[in-house]
PDB file of C-alpha atoms and ligand atoms in Angstrom:
ATOM      1  CA  UNK A1338       0.000   0.000   0.000  1.00 81.00           C
ATOM      2  CA  UNK A1339       1.477   3.382  -0.958  1.00 83.00           C
ATOM      3  CA  UNK A1340       1.339   6.521   1.163  1.00 77.00           C
ATOM      4  CA  UNK A1341      -1.561   8.031  -0.814  1.00 79.00           C
ATOM      5  CA  UNK A1342      -3.700   4.943  -0.157  1.00 82.00           C
ATOM      6  CA  UNK A1343      -2.800   5.036   3.534  1.00 77.00           C
ATOM      7  CA  UNK A1344      -3.741   8.705   3.794  1.00 77.00           C
ATOM      8  CA  UNK A1345      -7.166   7.876   2.359  1.00 79.00           C
ATOM      9  CA  UNK A1346      -7.809   5.517   5.286  1.00 81.00           C
ATOM     10  CA  UNK A1347      -7.356   8.238   7.900  1.00 82.00           C
ATOM     11  CA  UNK A1348     -10.550   9.649   9.405  1.00 81.00           C
ATOM     12  CA  UNK A1349     -11.115  13.134  10.781  1.00 80.00           C
ATOM     13  CA  UNK A1350     -13.579  14.496  13.257  1.00 80.00           C
ATOM     14  CA  UNK A1351     -12.826  18.184  12.973  1.00 77.00           C
ATOM     15  CA  UNK A1352     -13.548  20.389  15.951  1.00 77.00           C
ATOM     16  CA  UNK A1353     -15.295  23.709  15.493  1.00 78.00           C
ATOM     17  CA  UNK A1354     -12.167  25.770  16.070  1.00 81.00           C
ATOM     18  CA  UNK A1355      -8.664  25.337  14.705  1.00 83.00           C
ATOM     19  CA  UNK A1356      -6.179  23.536  16.944  1.00 86.00           C
ATOM     20  CA  UNK A1357      -3.356  25.407  15.194  1.00 91.00           C
ATOM     21  CA  UNK A1358      -3.649  29.153  14.896  1.00 92.00           C
ATOM     22  CA  UNK A1359      -1.240  30.853  12.498  1.00 94.00           C
ATOM     23  CA  UNK A1360       0.057  34.364  13.082  1.00 95.00           C
ATOM     24  CA  UNK A1361       0.312  35.312   9.426  1.00 94.00           C
ATOM     25  CA  UNK A1362       2.032  38.607  10.222  1.00 94.00           C
ATOM     26  CA  UNK A1363       5.154  36.616  11.066  1.00 96.00           C
ATOM     27  CA  UNK A1364       5.001  34.778   7.724  1.00 96.00           C
ATOM     28  CA  UNK A1365       5.139  37.857   5.519  1.00 93.00           C
ATOM     29  CA  UNK A1366       8.920  38.211   5.444  1.00 94.00           C
ATOM     30  CA  UNK A1367       9.810  34.644   6.435  1.00 95.00           C
ATOM     31  CA  UNK A1368      12.514  33.423   4.074  1.00 94.00           C
ATOM     32  CA  UNK A1369      12.641  29.738   5.067  1.00 94.00           C
ATOM     33  CA  UNK A1370       8.922  28.889   4.894  1.00 96.00           C
ATOM     34  CA  UNK A1371       9.740  25.381   5.990  1.00 96.00           C
ATOM     35  CA  UNK A1372       6.081  24.709   6.718  1.00 97.00           C
ATOM     36  CA  UNK A1373       5.511  24.514   2.963  1.00 97.00           C
ATOM     37  CA  UNK A1374       7.950  21.624   2.657  1.00 97.00           C
ATOM     38  CA  UNK A1375       7.392  19.491   5.741  1.00 97.00           C
ATOM     39  CA  UNK A1376       3.609  19.224   5.907  1.00 96.00           C
ATOM     40  CA  UNK A1377       2.569  15.804   4.544  1.00 90.00           C
ATOM     41  CA  UNK A1378      -0.921  17.025   3.609  1.00 89.00           C
ATOM     42  CA  UNK A1379       0.090  20.423   2.156  1.00 94.00           C
ATOM     43  CA  UNK A1380      -1.953  22.306   4.722  1.00 94.00           C
ATOM     44  CA  UNK A1381       0.151  25.410   4.094  1.00 96.00           C
ATOM     45  CA  UNK A1382      -0.166  27.206   0.776  1.00 95.00           C
ATOM     46  CA  UNK A1383       0.943  30.535  -0.653  1.00 93.00           C
ATOM     47  CA  UNK A1384      -1.862  32.538  -2.225  1.00 91.00           C
ATOM     48  CA  UNK A1385      -0.488  35.702  -3.755  1.00 86.00           C
ATOM     49  CA  UNK A1386       1.976  36.704  -1.078  1.00 83.00           C
ATOM     50  CA  UNK A1387      -0.195  35.467   1.788  1.00 90.00           C
ATOM     51  CA  UNK A1388       0.290  32.224   3.683  1.00 93.00           C
ATOM     52  CA  UNK A1389      -2.903  30.246   4.084  1.00 92.00           C
ATOM     53  CA  UNK A1390      -3.491  27.307   6.378  1.00 92.00           C
ATOM     54  CA  UNK A1391      -6.183  24.614   6.286  1.00 90.00           C
ATOM     55  CA  UNK A1392      -6.221  22.773   9.596  1.00 85.00           C
ATOM     56  CA  UNK A1393      -9.087  20.412   8.737  1.00 81.00           C
ATOM     57  CA  UNK A1394      -6.846  17.655   7.293  1.00 81.00           C
ATOM     58  CA  UNK A1395      -4.000  18.067   9.788  1.00 88.00           C
ATOM     59  CA  UNK A1396      -2.373  14.791  10.878  1.00 88.00           C
ATOM     60  CA  UNK A1397      -1.110  16.372  14.132  1.00 89.00           C
ATOM     61  CA  UNK A1398       2.400  15.246  13.265  1.00 91.00           C
ATOM     62  CA  UNK A1399       3.943  18.416  14.702  1.00 92.00           C
ATOM     63  CA  UNK A1400       6.444  18.931  11.870  1.00 96.00           C
ATOM     64  CA  UNK A1401       5.353  22.492  11.128  1.00 96.00           C
ATOM     65  CA  UNK A1402       5.605  23.388  14.784  1.00 94.00           C
ATOM     66  CA  UNK A1403       9.199  22.180  14.880  1.00 95.00           C
ATOM     67  CA  UNK A1404      10.334  23.739  11.626  1.00 97.00           C
ATOM     68  CA  UNK A1405       8.878  27.194  12.239  1.00 97.00           C
ATOM     69  CA  UNK A1406      11.678  29.148  13.888  1.00 95.00           C
ATOM     70  CA  UNK A1407       9.533  32.242  14.340  1.00 96.00           C
ATOM     71  CA  UNK A1408       6.963  30.826  16.681  1.00 95.00           C
ATOM     72  CA  UNK A1409       4.139  31.695  14.314  1.00 96.00           C
ATOM     73  CA  UNK A1410       2.064  28.694  15.364  1.00 95.00           C
ATOM     74  CA  UNK A1411      -0.123  28.555  18.426  1.00 94.00           C
ATOM     75  CA  UNK A1412      -0.874  24.869  18.978  1.00 90.00           C
ATOM     76  CA  UNK A1413      -3.463  23.246  21.204  1.00 88.00           C
ATOM     77  CA  UNK A1414      -4.463  19.642  20.690  1.00 84.00           C
ATOM     78  CA  UNK A1415      -8.123  19.105  19.713  1.00 82.00           C
ATOM     79  CA  UNK A1416     -10.573  18.160  22.430  1.00 84.00           C
ATOM     80  CA  UNK A1417     -10.960  14.486  23.216  1.00 84.00           C
ATOM     81  CA  UNK A1418     -12.790  12.656  20.429  1.00 81.00           C
ATOM     82  CA  UNK A1419     -11.872  15.280  17.843  1.00 83.00           C
ATOM     83  CA  UNK A1420      -9.034  15.595  15.363  1.00 82.00           C
ATOM     84  CA  UNK A1421      -7.291  12.878  13.387  1.00 83.00           C
ATOM     85  CA  UNK A1422      -8.119   9.208  13.938  1.00 80.00           C
ATOM     86  CA  UNK A1423      -5.525   6.623  12.826  1.00 77.00           C
ATOM     87  CA  UNK A1424      -7.931   3.735  13.071  1.00 68.00           C
ATOM     88  CA  UNK A1425      -6.172   1.575  10.539  1.00 57.00           C
ATOM     89  CA  UNK A1426      -2.628   1.778  11.848  1.00 49.00           C
TER      90      UNK A1426
HETATM   91  S1  LIG B 812       7.917  28.752   8.740  1.00 88.74           S
HETATM   92 FE1  LIG B 812       6.612  29.749  10.276  1.00 88.74          FE
HETATM   93  S2  LIG B 812       6.862  31.960   9.949  1.00 88.74           S
HETATM   94 FE2  LIG B 812       7.674  30.901   8.145  1.00 88.74          FE
HETATM   95  S3  LIG B 812       5.960  30.877   6.705  1.00 88.74           S
HETATM   96 FE3  LIG B 812       5.882  28.925   7.847  1.00 88.74          FE
HETATM   97  S4  LIG B 812       4.524  29.296   9.599  1.00 88.74           S
HETATM   98 FE4  LIG B 812       5.098  31.299   8.738  1.00 88.74          FE
HETATM   99  S1  LIG B 813       0.972  19.183  12.300  1.00 88.74           S
HETATM  100 FE1  LIG B 813       1.756  18.057  10.512  1.00 88.74          FE
HETATM  101  S2  LIG B 813      -0.029  17.637   9.237  1.00 88.74           S
HETATM  102 FE2  LIG B 813      -0.618  19.242  10.702  1.00 88.74          FE
HETATM  103  S3  LIG B 813      -0.287  21.140   9.618  1.00 88.74           S
HETATM  104 FE3  LIG B 813       1.596  20.710  10.788  1.00 88.74          FE
HETATM  105  S4  LIG B 813       2.924  19.582   9.372  1.00 88.74           S
HETATM  106 FE4  LIG B 813       0.844  19.553   8.510  1.00 88.74          FE
END
């Protein structure tokens, strides 16, 4: 089974509010933009010159939190029963 097939097996129960909040002001002049390269589901995108973030398919892997040296991410895990569900290993 390839990675794309495995990703299709993951289930989400998205909470009403984002568990990662992005301070976009800190992204404007960020040169590294490592978040664009490490996120396995491409949750970060550049639209025009603005960084956008879609938290609904987040795998909660934490890679973006580690790679962002500017502290632009405010992270709180979803409430119990919400977020990603790796039911199929
Ligand atoms: S690495 Fe951090 S500061 Fe830079 S664009 Fe990504 S989230 Fe924004
Ligand atoms: S925690 Fe992982 S999956 Fe979620 S946005 Fe960050 S890099 Fe992407």
